[in-house]
Amino acid sequence: MNEIMNTPLVSICSLTYNHAPYIRECLEGFLMQKTDFAFEIIINDDASTDGTTEIIREYETKYPHLIKPIYHEENKYSKGERGFVPRYCLPKAQGKYIALCEGDDYWIDPLKLQKQVDFLERNPEVGAVYSMVQCYYQANPKLGECLGADYISFKNLLKRNVIPTLTVVLRKDLLDRYIREIKPELQNWKMNDYPMWLWFAHESKLHFINEVTGVYRILENSVSHTKSMESKISFSENFIDIQIYFNNLFDGGKSREYFDWKKWLMRLRTYSIYRDFNRFVWHWLKGVYRHPSYFFRIGTYKYFLFFLSSGMRQKRF
């Protein structure tokens, strides 16, 4: 009986790399959780070099029954590896549910896990539960806007991601199915979370809790927040490629023209922000040549206005 009670119901999976200034806050957010069930903390350290590893070892020594780290001797991300949760964390996870939070983010609600697991236990048709976060801008330290909203439906989620990763608790059996069927490790995706949400939204129900339970830290330079124009374009186009993949998989590709239009506008917007007039005009002409209907769409011209107005303000990016 004691062994059953001590088996974790939730496995918290956390990925970290060079998060020494933030990892304590992340771990304390896990440890503050008040639950009537057992949970475990599986943290994957991708060969950090800034002291993150030493901090994790400190917590591991203090909480050996809770914290179960995975240490790498060489950085796997730089070798082209992706999908650390399915590859390294899930094989160690004992929980019926998986909670996610990266090492630079943190939870602020001590009842977060309890509320989410209670809902999942009562509603077997729900595959995942998520909530809201507040943004924290690290470069100019301050709290900002709140993110997270009701996804409403698969089709709505296909157009806009409203699910903050650090708030999600999902069913492990469904996650195992997703990995078997989609094989995300073989896809050329720059993000691991959004494809999961789309699959879960189609194969089950998602539940949104309208409460702020964590803080999403926005770093000055990361994969999703970069100052490089080419990196921003690559990341944004990859995001749209994910949308196209699931649109084709679950909706027969009916909205393909919408996503082509979206990708075209995304490039216009990026060239506007970075004040690259030559690329802006060339991309606009190429798009209108291929799709003459673009010429008559109002959205085509809003970035012309943005370009001109930012120039008149002498805004620097």
PDB file of C-alpha atoms in Angstrom:
ATOM      1  CA  MET A   1       0.000   0.000   0.000  1.00  0.00           C
ATOM      2  CA  ASN A   2       2.816   2.426   0.878  1.00  0.00           C
ATOM      3  CA  GLU A   3       4.573   1.612  -2.374  1.00  0.00           C
ATOM      4  CA  ILE A   4       1.435   2.497  -4.355  1.00  0.00           C
ATOM      5  CA  MET A   5       1.010   5.745  -2.447  1.00  0.00           C
ATOM      6  CA  ASN A   6       4.648   6.680  -3.054  1.00  0.00           C
ATOM      7  CA  THR A   7       4.433   6.062  -6.813  1.00  0.00           C
ATOM      8  CA  PRO A   8       4.346   9.493  -8.481  1.00  0.00           C
ATOM      9  CA  LEU A   9       1.030  10.419 -10.044  1.00  0.00           C
ATOM     10  CA  VAL A  10       2.698  13.332 -11.867  1.00  0.00           C
ATOM     11  CA  SER A  11       6.125  13.499 -13.487  1.00  0.00           C
ATOM     12  CA  ILE A  12       7.357  17.072 -13.888  1.00  0.00           C
ATOM     13  CA  CYS A  13       9.644  17.216 -16.930  1.00  0.00           C
ATOM     14  CA  SER A  14      11.976  20.190 -17.170  1.00  0.00           C
ATOM     15  CA  LEU A  15      14.631  20.995 -19.768  1.00  0.00           C
ATOM     16  CA  THR A  16      17.519  23.262 -18.898  1.00  0.00           C
ATOM     17  CA  TYR A  17      20.735  24.592 -20.383  1.00  0.00           C
ATOM     18  CA  ASN A  18      22.810  27.414 -18.894  1.00  0.00           C
ATOM     19  CA  HIS A  19      19.980  28.638 -16.686  1.00  0.00           C
ATOM     20  CA  ALA A  20      22.092  29.255 -13.579  1.00  0.00           C
ATOM     21  CA  PRO A  21      20.488  32.655 -12.805  1.00  0.00           C
ATOM     22  CA  TYR A  22      16.983  31.172 -13.029  1.00  0.00           C
ATOM     23  CA  ILE A  23      17.056  27.458 -12.164  1.00  0.00           C
ATOM     24  CA  ARG A  24      16.599  27.907  -8.397  1.00  0.00           C
ATOM     25  CA  GLU A  25      13.366  29.834  -8.947  1.00  0.00           C
ATOM     26  CA  CYS A  26      12.178  27.094 -11.284  1.00  0.00           C
ATOM     27  CA  LEU A  27      12.942  24.281  -8.840  1.00  0.00           C
ATOM     28  CA  GLU A  28      11.416  26.148  -5.904  1.00  0.00           C
ATOM     29  CA  GLY A  29       8.219  26.522  -7.950  1.00  0.00           C
ATOM     30  CA  PHE A  30       8.083  22.725  -8.226  1.00  0.00           C
ATOM     31  CA  LEU A  31       8.910  22.108  -4.578  1.00  0.00           C
ATOM     32  CA  MET A  32       6.241  24.530  -3.327  1.00  0.00           C
ATOM     33  CA  GLN A  33       3.425  22.428  -4.817  1.00  0.00           C
ATOM     34  CA  LYS A  34       0.867  21.278  -2.246  1.00  0.00           C
ATOM     35  CA  THR A  35      -0.680  17.998  -3.350  1.00  0.00           C
ATOM     36  CA  ASP A  36      -2.409  14.952  -1.876  1.00  0.00           C
ATOM     37  CA  PHE A  37      -0.443  12.762  -4.321  1.00  0.00           C
ATOM     38  CA  ALA A  38       3.221  12.045  -4.948  1.00  0.00           C
ATOM     39  CA  PHE A  39       5.127  13.678  -7.805  1.00  0.00           C
ATOM     40  CA  GLU A  40       8.663  13.547  -9.177  1.00  0.00           C
ATOM     41  CA  ILE A  41      10.907  16.107 -10.874  1.00  0.00           C
ATOM     42  CA  ILE A  42      12.841  14.899 -13.909  1.00  0.00           C
ATOM     43  CA  ILE A  43      15.199  17.619 -15.089  1.00  0.00           C
ATOM     44  CA  ASN A  44      17.289  17.221 -18.240  1.00  0.00           C
ATOM     45  CA  ASP A  45      20.497  19.262 -18.106  1.00  0.00           C
ATOM     46  CA  ASP A  46      22.029  19.516 -21.579  1.00  0.00           C
ATOM     47  CA  ALA A  47      25.661  19.820 -20.422  1.00  0.00           C
ATOM     48  CA  SER A  48      25.403  23.316 -18.937  1.00  0.00           C
ATOM     49  CA  THR A  49      28.657  25.229 -18.495  1.00  0.00           C
ATOM     50  CA  ASP A  50      27.547  28.141 -16.301  1.00  0.00           C
ATOM     51  CA  GLY A  51      26.963  26.444 -12.945  1.00  0.00           C
ATOM     52  CA  THR A  52      23.444  25.139 -13.628  1.00  0.00           C
ATOM     53  CA  THR A  53      24.621  21.543 -13.170  1.00  0.00           C
ATOM     54  CA  GLU A  54      26.091  22.284  -9.750  1.00  0.00           C
ATOM     55  CA  ILE A  55      22.847  23.923  -8.573  1.00  0.00           C
ATOM     56  CA  ILE A  56      20.815  20.902  -9.718  1.00  0.00           C
ATOM     57  CA  ARG A  57      23.209  18.548  -7.879  1.00  0.00           C
ATOM     58  CA  GLU A  58      22.735  20.654  -4.754  1.00  0.00           C
ATOM     59  CA  TYR A  59      18.947  20.198  -4.940  1.00  0.00           C
ATOM     60  CA  GLU A  60      19.330  16.525  -5.861  1.00  0.00           C
ATOM     61  CA  THR A  61      21.326  15.939  -2.680  1.00  0.00           C
ATOM     62  CA  LYS A  62      18.715  17.767  -0.610  1.00  0.00           C
ATOM     63  CA  TYR A  63      15.649  16.125  -2.226  1.00  0.00           C
ATOM     64  CA  PRO A  64      16.836  12.740  -3.589  1.00  0.00           C
ATOM     65  CA  HIS A  65      13.324  11.236  -3.453  1.00  0.00           C
ATOM     66  CA  LEU A  66      11.903  14.064  -5.603  1.00  0.00           C
ATOM     67  CA  ILE A  67      14.586  15.325  -7.979  1.00  0.00           C
ATOM     68  CA  LYS A  68      15.830  12.858 -10.597  1.00  0.00           C
ATOM     69  CA  PRO A  69      18.221  14.631 -12.958  1.00  0.00           C
ATOM     70  CA  ILE A  70      19.565  13.547 -16.320  1.00  0.00           C
ATOM     71  CA  TYR A  71      23.078  14.877 -16.949  1.00  0.00           C
ATOM     72  CA  HIS A  72      24.726  14.946 -20.375  1.00  0.00           C
ATOM     73  CA  GLU A  73      28.463  15.052 -20.856  1.00  0.00           C
ATOM     74  CA  GLU A  74      28.128  16.873 -24.204  1.00  0.00           C
ATOM     75  CA  ASN A  75      25.543  19.320 -25.464  1.00  0.00           C
ATOM     76  CA  LYS A  76      22.965  17.324 -27.430  1.00  0.00           C
ATOM     77  CA  TYR A  77      21.210  20.355 -28.940  1.00  0.00           C
ATOM     78  CA  SER A  78      24.406  21.480 -30.691  1.00  0.00           C
ATOM     79  CA  LYS A  79      24.663  17.969 -32.187  1.00  0.00           C
ATOM     80  CA  GLY A  80      21.273  18.413 -33.810  1.00  0.00           C
ATOM     81  CA  GLU A  81      19.218  16.456 -31.283  1.00  0.00           C
ATOM     82  CA  ARG A  82      15.673  17.621 -30.499  1.00  0.00           C
ATOM     83  CA  GLY A  83      12.749  16.230 -28.530  1.00  0.00           C
ATOM     84  CA  PHE A  84      14.463  15.815 -25.156  1.00  0.00           C
ATOM     85  CA  VAL A  85      11.218  15.081 -23.308  1.00  0.00           C
ATOM     86  CA  PRO A  86      10.296  11.957 -25.339  1.00  0.00           C
ATOM     87  CA  ARG A  87      13.890  10.827 -25.767  1.00  0.00           C
ATOM     88  CA  TYR A  88      15.224  11.269 -22.232  1.00  0.00           C
ATOM     89  CA  CYS A  89      12.511  12.283 -19.756  1.00  0.00           C
ATOM     90  CA  LEU A  90       9.600  10.014 -20.653  1.00  0.00           C
ATOM     91  CA  PRO A  91      11.532   6.714 -20.308  1.00  0.00           C
ATOM     92  CA  LYS A  92      12.200   7.698 -16.670  1.00  0.00           C
ATOM     93  CA  ALA A  93       8.733   9.105 -15.951  1.00  0.00           C
ATOM     94  CA  GLN A  94       6.521   7.007 -13.656  1.00  0.00           C
ATOM     95  CA  GLY A  95       3.556   9.374 -13.551  1.00  0.00           C
ATOM     96  CA  LYS A  96       0.151   8.983 -15.119  1.00  0.00           C
ATOM     97  CA  TYR A  97       0.386  12.692 -15.970  1.00  0.00           C
ATOM     98  CA  ILE A  98       3.234  14.800 -17.361  1.00  0.00           C
ATOM     99  CA  ALA A  99       3.763  18.437 -16.350  1.00  0.00           C
ATOM    100  CA  LEU A 100       6.091  20.662 -18.375  1.00  0.00           C
ATOM    101  CA  CYS A 101       8.222  23.676 -17.442  1.00  0.00           C
ATOM    102  CA  GLU A 102      11.585  24.783 -18.805  1.00  0.00           C
ATOM    103  CA  GLY A 103      14.411  25.814 -16.508  1.00  0.00           C
ATOM    104  CA  ASP A 104      14.133  29.565 -17.091  1.00  0.00           C
ATOM    105  CA  ASP A 105      10.385  29.707 -16.300  1.00  0.00           C
ATOM    106  CA  TYR A 106       8.686  29.094 -12.957  1.00  0.00           C
ATOM    107  CA  TRP A 107       5.388  28.396 -11.205  1.00  0.00           C
ATOM    108  CA  ILE A 108       3.845  30.769  -8.680  1.00  0.00           C
ATOM    109  CA  ASP A 109       0.667  28.927  -7.669  1.00  0.00           C
ATOM    110  CA  PRO A 110       1.266  26.229  -4.989  1.00  0.00           C
ATOM    111  CA  LEU A 111      -2.031  24.543  -5.927  1.00  0.00           C
ATOM    112  CA  LYS A 112      -1.354  24.442  -9.665  1.00  0.00           C
ATOM    113  CA  LEU A 113      -0.762  20.692  -9.943  1.00  0.00           C
ATOM    114  CA  GLN A 114      -3.535  19.781  -7.519  1.00  0.00           C
ATOM    115  CA  LYS A 115      -6.186  21.748  -9.426  1.00  0.00           C
ATOM    116  CA  GLN A 116      -5.114  20.406 -12.791  1.00  0.00           C
ATOM    117  CA  VAL A 117      -4.871  16.772 -11.734  1.00  0.00           C
ATOM    118  CA  ASP A 118      -8.226  16.942  -9.921  1.00  0.00           C
ATOM    119  CA  PHE A 119      -9.847  18.089 -13.167  1.00  0.00           C
ATOM    120  CA  LEU A 120      -8.142  15.392 -15.252  1.00  0.00           C
ATOM    121  CA  GLU A 121      -9.172  12.678 -12.782  1.00  0.00           C
ATOM    122  CA  ARG A 122     -12.809  13.789 -12.990  1.00  0.00           C
ATOM    123  CA  ASN A 123     -12.850  14.205 -16.792  1.00  0.00           C
ATOM    124  CA  PRO A 124     -11.276  11.276 -18.664  1.00  0.00           C
ATOM    125  CA  GLU A 125     -12.185  12.787 -22.061  1.00  0.00           C
ATOM    126  CA  VAL A 126      -9.829  15.729 -21.388  1.00  0.00           C
ATOM    127  CA  GLY A 127      -6.291  15.110 -22.591  1.00  0.00           C
ATOM    128  CA  ALA A 128      -4.570  18.175 -21.146  1.00  0.00           C
ATOM    129  CA  VAL A 129      -5.158  21.108 -18.812  1.00  0.00           C
ATOM    130  CA  TYR A 130      -3.418  24.481 -19.059  1.00  0.00           C
ATOM    131  CA  SER A 131      -3.707  28.000 -17.656  1.00  0.00           C
ATOM    132  CA  MET A 132      -2.270  31.516 -17.993  1.00  0.00           C
ATOM    133  CA  VAL A 133       1.185  32.987 -17.434  1.00  0.00           C
ATOM    134  CA  GLN A 134       2.569  36.443 -16.869  1.00  0.00           C
ATOM    135  CA  CYS A 135       5.505  37.518 -19.020  1.00  0.00           C
ATOM    136  CA  TYR A 136       8.736  38.681 -17.430  1.00  0.00           C
ATOM    137  CA  TYR A 137      11.151  40.674 -19.610  1.00  0.00           C
ATOM    138  CA  GLN A 138      14.666  39.816 -18.487  1.00  0.00           C
ATOM    139  CA  ALA A 139      16.534  42.491 -20.478  1.00  0.00           C
ATOM    140  CA  ASN A 140      14.580  45.299 -18.835  1.00  0.00           C
ATOM    141  CA  PRO A 141      13.451  43.500 -15.678  1.00  0.00           C
ATOM    142  CA  LYS A 142       9.717  43.948 -15.402  1.00  0.00           C
ATOM    143  CA  LEU A 143       6.484  41.991 -15.454  1.00  0.00           C
ATOM    144  CA  GLY A 144       4.428  42.383 -18.605  1.00  0.00           C
ATOM    145  CA  GLU A 145       1.258  41.104 -20.194  1.00  0.00           C
ATOM    146  CA  CYS A 146      -0.502  37.838 -19.430  1.00  0.00           C
ATOM    147  CA  LEU A 147      -0.657  35.061 -22.020  1.00  0.00           C
ATOM    148  CA  GLY A 148      -3.009  32.116 -22.387  1.00  0.00           C
ATOM    149  CA  ALA A 149      -6.620  31.795 -23.529  1.00  0.00           C
ATOM    150  CA  ASP A 150      -9.297  29.238 -24.272  1.00  0.00           C
ATOM    151  CA  TYR A 151      -8.279  27.403 -27.448  1.00  0.00           C
ATOM    152  CA  ILE A 152     -11.996  26.988 -28.376  1.00  0.00           C
ATOM    153  CA  SER A 153     -11.404  24.379 -31.090  1.00  0.00           C
ATOM    154  CA  PHE A 154      -8.748  22.608 -33.125  1.00  0.00           C
ATOM    155  CA  LYS A 155      -9.340  24.983 -36.061  1.00  0.00           C
ATOM    156  CA  ASN A 156      -8.845  28.029 -33.859  1.00  0.00           C
ATOM    157  CA  LEU A 157      -5.690  26.594 -32.340  1.00  0.00           C
ATOM    158  CA  LEU A 158      -4.449  25.862 -35.864  1.00  0.00           C
ATOM    159  CA  LYS A 159      -4.528  29.603 -36.551  1.00  0.00           C
ATOM    160  CA  ARG A 160      -3.067  30.799 -33.238  1.00  0.00           C
ATOM    161  CA  ASN A 161      -1.203  29.133 -30.391  1.00  0.00           C
ATOM    162  CA  VAL A 162      -2.695  30.247 -27.054  1.00  0.00           C
ATOM    163  CA  ILE A 163      -1.240  27.523 -24.811  1.00  0.00           C
ATOM    164  CA  PRO A 164       1.727  28.439 -22.563  1.00  0.00           C
ATOM    165  CA  THR A 165       3.918  25.353 -22.283  1.00  0.00           C
ATOM    166  CA  LEU A 166       4.943  25.874 -18.684  1.00  0.00           C
ATOM    167  CA  THR A 167       1.332  25.562 -17.518  1.00  0.00           C
ATOM    168  CA  VAL A 168       0.444  22.277 -19.231  1.00  0.00           C
ATOM    169  CA  VAL A 169      -0.356  18.968 -17.523  1.00  0.00           C
ATOM    170  CA  LEU A 170      -1.223  16.163 -19.925  1.00  0.00           C
ATOM    171  CA  ARG A 171      -1.974  12.444 -19.971  1.00  0.00           C
ATOM    172  CA  LYS A 172       1.133  10.328 -20.489  1.00  0.00           C
ATOM    173  CA  ASP A 173      -0.705   7.604 -22.425  1.00  0.00           C
ATOM    174  CA  LEU A 174      -1.851  10.177 -24.979  1.00  0.00           C
ATOM    175  CA  LEU A 175       1.634  11.654 -25.168  1.00  0.00           C
ATOM    176  CA  ASP A 176       3.003   8.170 -25.884  1.00  0.00           C
ATOM    177  CA  ARG A 177       0.427   7.808 -28.679  1.00  0.00           C
ATOM    178  CA  TYR A 178       1.394  11.181 -30.145  1.00  0.00           C
ATOM    179  CA  ILE A 179       5.061  10.165 -30.252  1.00  0.00           C
ATOM    180  CA  ARG A 180       4.264   6.810 -31.888  1.00  0.00           C
ATOM    181  CA  GLU A 181       1.913   8.251 -34.519  1.00  0.00           C
ATOM    182  CA  ILE A 182       3.538  11.593 -35.397  1.00  0.00           C
ATOM    183  CA  LYS A 183       7.193  10.679 -34.722  1.00  0.00           C
ATOM    184  CA  PRO A 184       8.139  14.305 -33.932  1.00  0.00           C
ATOM    185  CA  GLU A 185      11.834  13.417 -33.627  1.00  0.00           C
ATOM    186  CA  LEU A 186      11.841  12.800 -37.398  1.00  0.00           C
ATOM    187  CA  GLN A 187      10.173  16.118 -38.245  1.00  0.00           C
ATOM    188  CA  ASN A 188      12.179  19.233 -38.964  1.00  0.00           C
ATOM    189  CA  TRP A 189      10.360  21.289 -36.314  1.00  0.00           C
ATOM    190  CA  LYS A 190      12.068  24.034 -34.325  1.00  0.00           C
ATOM    191  CA  MET A 191       9.510  23.741 -31.517  1.00  0.00           C
ATOM    192  CA  ASN A 192       8.240  20.678 -29.695  1.00  0.00           C
ATOM    193  CA  ASP A 193       5.186  22.030 -27.892  1.00  0.00           C
ATOM    194  CA  TYR A 194       2.866  23.486 -30.552  1.00  0.00           C
ATOM    195  CA  PRO A 195       2.637  20.247 -32.618  1.00  0.00           C
ATOM    196  CA  MET A 196       1.664  18.418 -29.421  1.00  0.00           C
ATOM    197  CA  TRP A 197      -1.119  20.875 -28.633  1.00  0.00           C
ATOM    198  CA  LEU A 198      -2.553  20.526 -32.144  1.00  0.00           C
ATOM    199  CA  TRP A 199      -2.561  16.732 -31.964  1.00  0.00           C
ATOM    200  CA  PHE A 200      -4.067  16.730 -28.457  1.00  0.00           C
ATOM    201  CA  ALA A 201      -6.739  19.243 -29.509  1.00  0.00           C
ATOM    202  CA  HIS A 202      -7.792  16.966 -32.362  1.00  0.00           C
ATOM    203  CA  GLU A 203      -7.610  13.645 -30.512  1.00  0.00           C
ATOM    204  CA  SER A 204      -9.048  14.777 -27.158  1.00  0.00           C
ATOM    205  CA  LYS A 205     -10.403  17.825 -25.357  1.00  0.00           C
ATOM    206  CA  LEU A 206      -8.286  20.521 -23.741  1.00  0.00           C
ATOM    207  CA  HIS A 207      -9.337  22.456 -20.651  1.00  0.00           C
ATOM    208  CA  PHE A 208      -8.345  26.052 -19.915  1.00  0.00           C
ATOM    209  CA  ILE A 209      -8.125  27.331 -16.334  1.00  0.00           C
ATOM    210  CA  ASN A 210      -8.464  31.109 -16.381  1.00  0.00           C
ATOM    211  CA  GLU A 211      -5.818  31.766 -13.716  1.00  0.00           C
ATOM    212  CA  VAL A 212      -2.175  32.871 -13.776  1.00  0.00           C
ATOM    213  CA  THR A 213      -0.111  29.973 -12.413  1.00  0.00           C
ATOM    214  CA  GLY A 214       3.379  30.748 -13.687  1.00  0.00           C
ATOM    215  CA  VAL A 215       5.847  33.254 -15.106  1.00  0.00           C
ATOM    216  CA  TYR A 216       7.181  33.040 -18.653  1.00  0.00           C
ATOM    217  CA  ARG A 217      10.647  34.550 -18.847  1.00  0.00           C
ATOM    218  CA  ILE A 218      11.442  36.324 -22.130  1.00  0.00           C
ATOM    219  CA  LEU A 219      15.192  36.362 -22.655  1.00  0.00           C
ATOM    220  CA  GLU A 220      16.865  38.873 -24.937  1.00  0.00           C
ATOM    221  CA  ASN A 221      18.180  36.225 -27.336  1.00  0.00           C
ATOM    222  CA  SER A 222      16.740  32.731 -27.669  1.00  0.00           C
ATOM    223  CA  VAL A 223      15.371  30.427 -30.377  1.00  0.00           C
ATOM    224  CA  SER A 224      11.951  32.083 -30.312  1.00  0.00           C
ATOM    225  CA  HIS A 225      13.167  35.605 -29.427  1.00  0.00           C
ATOM    226  CA  THR A 226      16.063  36.684 -31.599  1.00  0.00           C
ATOM    227  CA  LYS A 227      17.481  39.891 -33.041  1.00  0.00           C
ATOM    228  CA  SER A 228      18.517  38.188 -36.269  1.00  0.00           C
ATOM    229  CA  MET A 229      16.179  38.800 -39.206  1.00  0.00           C
ATOM    230  CA  GLU A 230      17.032  35.495 -40.894  1.00  0.00           C
ATOM    231  CA  SER A 231      16.563  33.535 -37.661  1.00  0.00           C
ATOM    232  CA  LYS A 232      13.214  35.215 -37.030  1.00  0.00           C
ATOM    233  CA  ILE A 233      12.040  34.377 -40.560  1.00  0.00           C
ATOM    234  CA  SER A 234      13.235  30.769 -40.251  1.00  0.00           C
ATOM    235  CA  PHE A 235      11.483  30.279 -36.905  1.00  0.00           C
ATOM    236  CA  SER A 236       8.243  31.915 -38.074  1.00  0.00           C
ATOM    237  CA  GLU A 237       8.128  29.927 -41.309  1.00  0.00           C
ATOM    238  CA  ASN A 238       8.754  26.719 -39.399  1.00  0.00           C
ATOM    239  CA  PHE A 239       5.799  27.613 -37.168  1.00  0.00           C
ATOM    240  CA  ILE A 240       3.600  27.995 -40.255  1.00  0.00           C
ATOM    241  CA  ASP A 241       4.961  24.728 -41.686  1.00  0.00           C
ATOM    242  CA  ILE A 242       3.691  22.991 -38.544  1.00  0.00           C
ATOM    243  CA  GLN A 243       0.266  24.526 -39.130  1.00  0.00           C
ATOM    244  CA  ILE A 244       0.320  23.310 -42.747  1.00  0.00           C
ATOM    245  CA  TYR A 245       1.320  19.796 -41.645  1.00  0.00           C
ATOM    246  CA  PHE A 246      -1.627  19.445 -39.269  1.00  0.00           C
ATOM    247  CA  ASN A 247      -3.973  21.211 -41.661  1.00  0.00           C
ATOM    248  CA  ASN A 248      -3.121  18.557 -44.252  1.00  0.00           C
ATOM    249  CA  LEU A 249      -3.277  15.728 -41.718  1.00  0.00           C
ATOM    250  CA  PHE A 250      -6.600  16.541 -40.071  1.00  0.00           C
ATOM    251  CA  ASP A 251      -8.386  18.964 -42.390  1.00  0.00           C
ATOM    252  CA  GLY A 252      -7.483  17.681 -45.829  1.00  0.00           C
ATOM    253  CA  GLY A 253      -5.421  20.768 -46.674  1.00  0.00           C
ATOM    254  CA  LYS A 254      -8.542  22.901 -47.124  1.00  0.00           C
ATOM    255  CA  SER A 255      -6.878  26.049 -45.738  1.00  0.00           C
ATOM    256  CA  ARG A 256      -3.623  25.813 -47.706  1.00  0.00           C
ATOM    257  CA  GLU A 257      -4.143  29.198 -49.407  1.00  0.00           C
ATOM    258  CA  TYR A 258      -4.655  30.845 -46.008  1.00  0.00           C
ATOM    259  CA  PHE A 259      -1.302  29.567 -44.742  1.00  0.00           C
ATOM    260  CA  ASP A 260       0.508  30.576 -47.959  1.00  0.00           C
ATOM    261  CA  TRP A 261      -0.930  34.075 -47.465  1.00  0.00           C
ATOM    262  CA  LYS A 262       0.105  34.035 -43.820  1.00  0.00           C
ATOM    263  CA  LYS A 263       3.694  33.069 -44.676  1.00  0.00           C
ATOM    264  CA  TRP A 264       3.868  35.847 -47.284  1.00  0.00           C
ATOM    265  CA  LEU A 265       2.579  38.468 -44.832  1.00  0.00           C
ATOM    266  CA  MET A 266       4.985  37.244 -42.142  1.00  0.00           C
ATOM    267  CA  ARG A 267       7.956  37.990 -44.414  1.00  0.00           C
ATOM    268  CA  LEU A 268       6.553  41.419 -45.311  1.00  0.00           C
ATOM    269  CA  ARG A 269       6.183  42.229 -41.632  1.00  0.00           C
ATOM    270  CA  THR A 270       9.729  41.063 -40.811  1.00  0.00           C
ATOM    271  CA  TYR A 271      11.278  43.088 -43.629  1.00  0.00           C
ATOM    272  CA  SER A 272       9.277  46.094 -42.414  1.00  0.00           C
ATOM    273  CA  ILE A 273      10.533  45.713 -38.850  1.00  0.00           C
ATOM    274  CA  TYR A 274      14.149  45.386 -39.987  1.00  0.00           C
ATOM    275  CA  ARG A 275      13.816  48.284 -42.467  1.00  0.00           C
ATOM    276  CA  ASP A 276      14.936  46.142 -45.445  1.00  0.00           C
ATOM    277  CA  PHE A 277      13.257  48.019 -48.310  1.00  0.00           C
ATOM    278  CA  ASN A 278      14.764  46.044 -51.213  1.00  0.00           C
ATOM    279  CA  ARG A 279      13.714  42.675 -49.858  1.00  0.00           C
ATOM    280  CA  PHE A 280      10.327  44.077 -48.886  1.00  0.00           C
ATOM    281  CA  VAL A 281       9.539  45.290 -52.422  1.00  0.00           C
ATOM    282  CA  TRP A 282      10.973  42.194 -54.118  1.00  0.00           C
ATOM    283  CA  HIS A 283       8.948  39.870 -51.884  1.00  0.00           C
ATOM    284  CA  TRP A 284       5.779  41.926 -52.430  1.00  0.00           C
ATOM    285  CA  LEU A 285       6.186  41.845 -56.237  1.00  0.00           C
ATOM    286  CA  LYS A 286       6.960  38.126 -56.253  1.00  0.00           C
ATOM    287  CA  GLY A 287       3.898  37.369 -54.133  1.00  0.00           C
ATOM    288  CA  VAL A 288       1.535  39.446 -56.268  1.00  0.00           C
ATOM    289  CA  TYR A 289       2.971  37.879 -59.450  1.00  0.00           C
ATOM    290  CA  ARG A 290       2.287  34.376 -58.125  1.00  0.00           C
ATOM    291  CA  HIS A 291      -1.059  35.244 -56.545  1.00  0.00           C
ATOM    292  CA  PRO A 292      -2.654  38.290 -58.237  1.00  0.00           C
ATOM    293  CA  SER A 293      -5.484  38.212 -55.677  1.00  0.00           C
ATOM    294  CA  TYR A 294      -2.984  39.410 -53.042  1.00  0.00           C
ATOM    295  CA  PHE A 295      -2.990  42.814 -54.753  1.00  0.00           C
ATOM    296  CA  PHE A 296      -6.623  43.362 -53.751  1.00  0.00           C
ATOM    297  CA  ARG A 297      -6.316  42.258 -50.120  1.00  0.00           C
ATOM    298  CA  ILE A 298      -6.272  45.000 -47.505  1.00  0.00           C
ATOM    299  CA  GLY A 299      -3.706  43.129 -45.407  1.00  0.00           C
ATOM    300  CA  THR A 300      -1.201  43.547 -48.246  1.00  0.00           C
ATOM    301  CA  TYR A 301      -0.889  47.272 -47.617  1.00  0.00           C
ATOM    302  CA  LYS A 302      -0.779  47.549 -43.851  1.00  0.00           C
ATOM    303  CA  TYR A 303       2.957  46.776 -43.823  1.00  0.00           C
ATOM    304  CA  PHE A 304       3.611  49.487 -46.405  1.00  0.00           C
ATOM    305  CA  LEU A 305       2.053  51.903 -43.935  1.00  0.00           C
ATOM    306  CA  PHE A 306       4.005  50.354 -41.075  1.00  0.00           C
ATOM    307  CA  PHE A 307       7.233  50.718 -43.072  1.00  0.00           C
ATOM    308  CA  LEU A 308       6.581  54.367 -43.886  1.00  0.00           C
ATOM    309  CA  SER A 309       5.397  55.350 -40.409  1.00  0.00           C
ATOM    310  CA  SER A 310       8.348  53.692 -38.671  1.00  0.00           C
ATOM    311  CA  GLY A 311      10.665  55.480 -41.082  1.00  0.00           C
ATOM    312  CA  MET A 312       9.080  58.848 -40.281  1.00  0.00           C
ATOM    313  CA  ARG A 313       9.531  58.124 -36.575  1.00  0.00           C
ATOM    314  CA  GLN A 314      13.179  57.227 -37.343  1.00  0.00           C
ATOM    315  CA  LYS A 315      12.734  54.054 -35.374  1.00  0.00           C
ATOM    316  CA  ARG A 316      15.797  51.848 -35.056  1.00  0.00           C
ATOM    317  CA  PHE A 317      15.608  48.038 -34.882  1.00  0.00           C
TER     318      PHE A 317
END
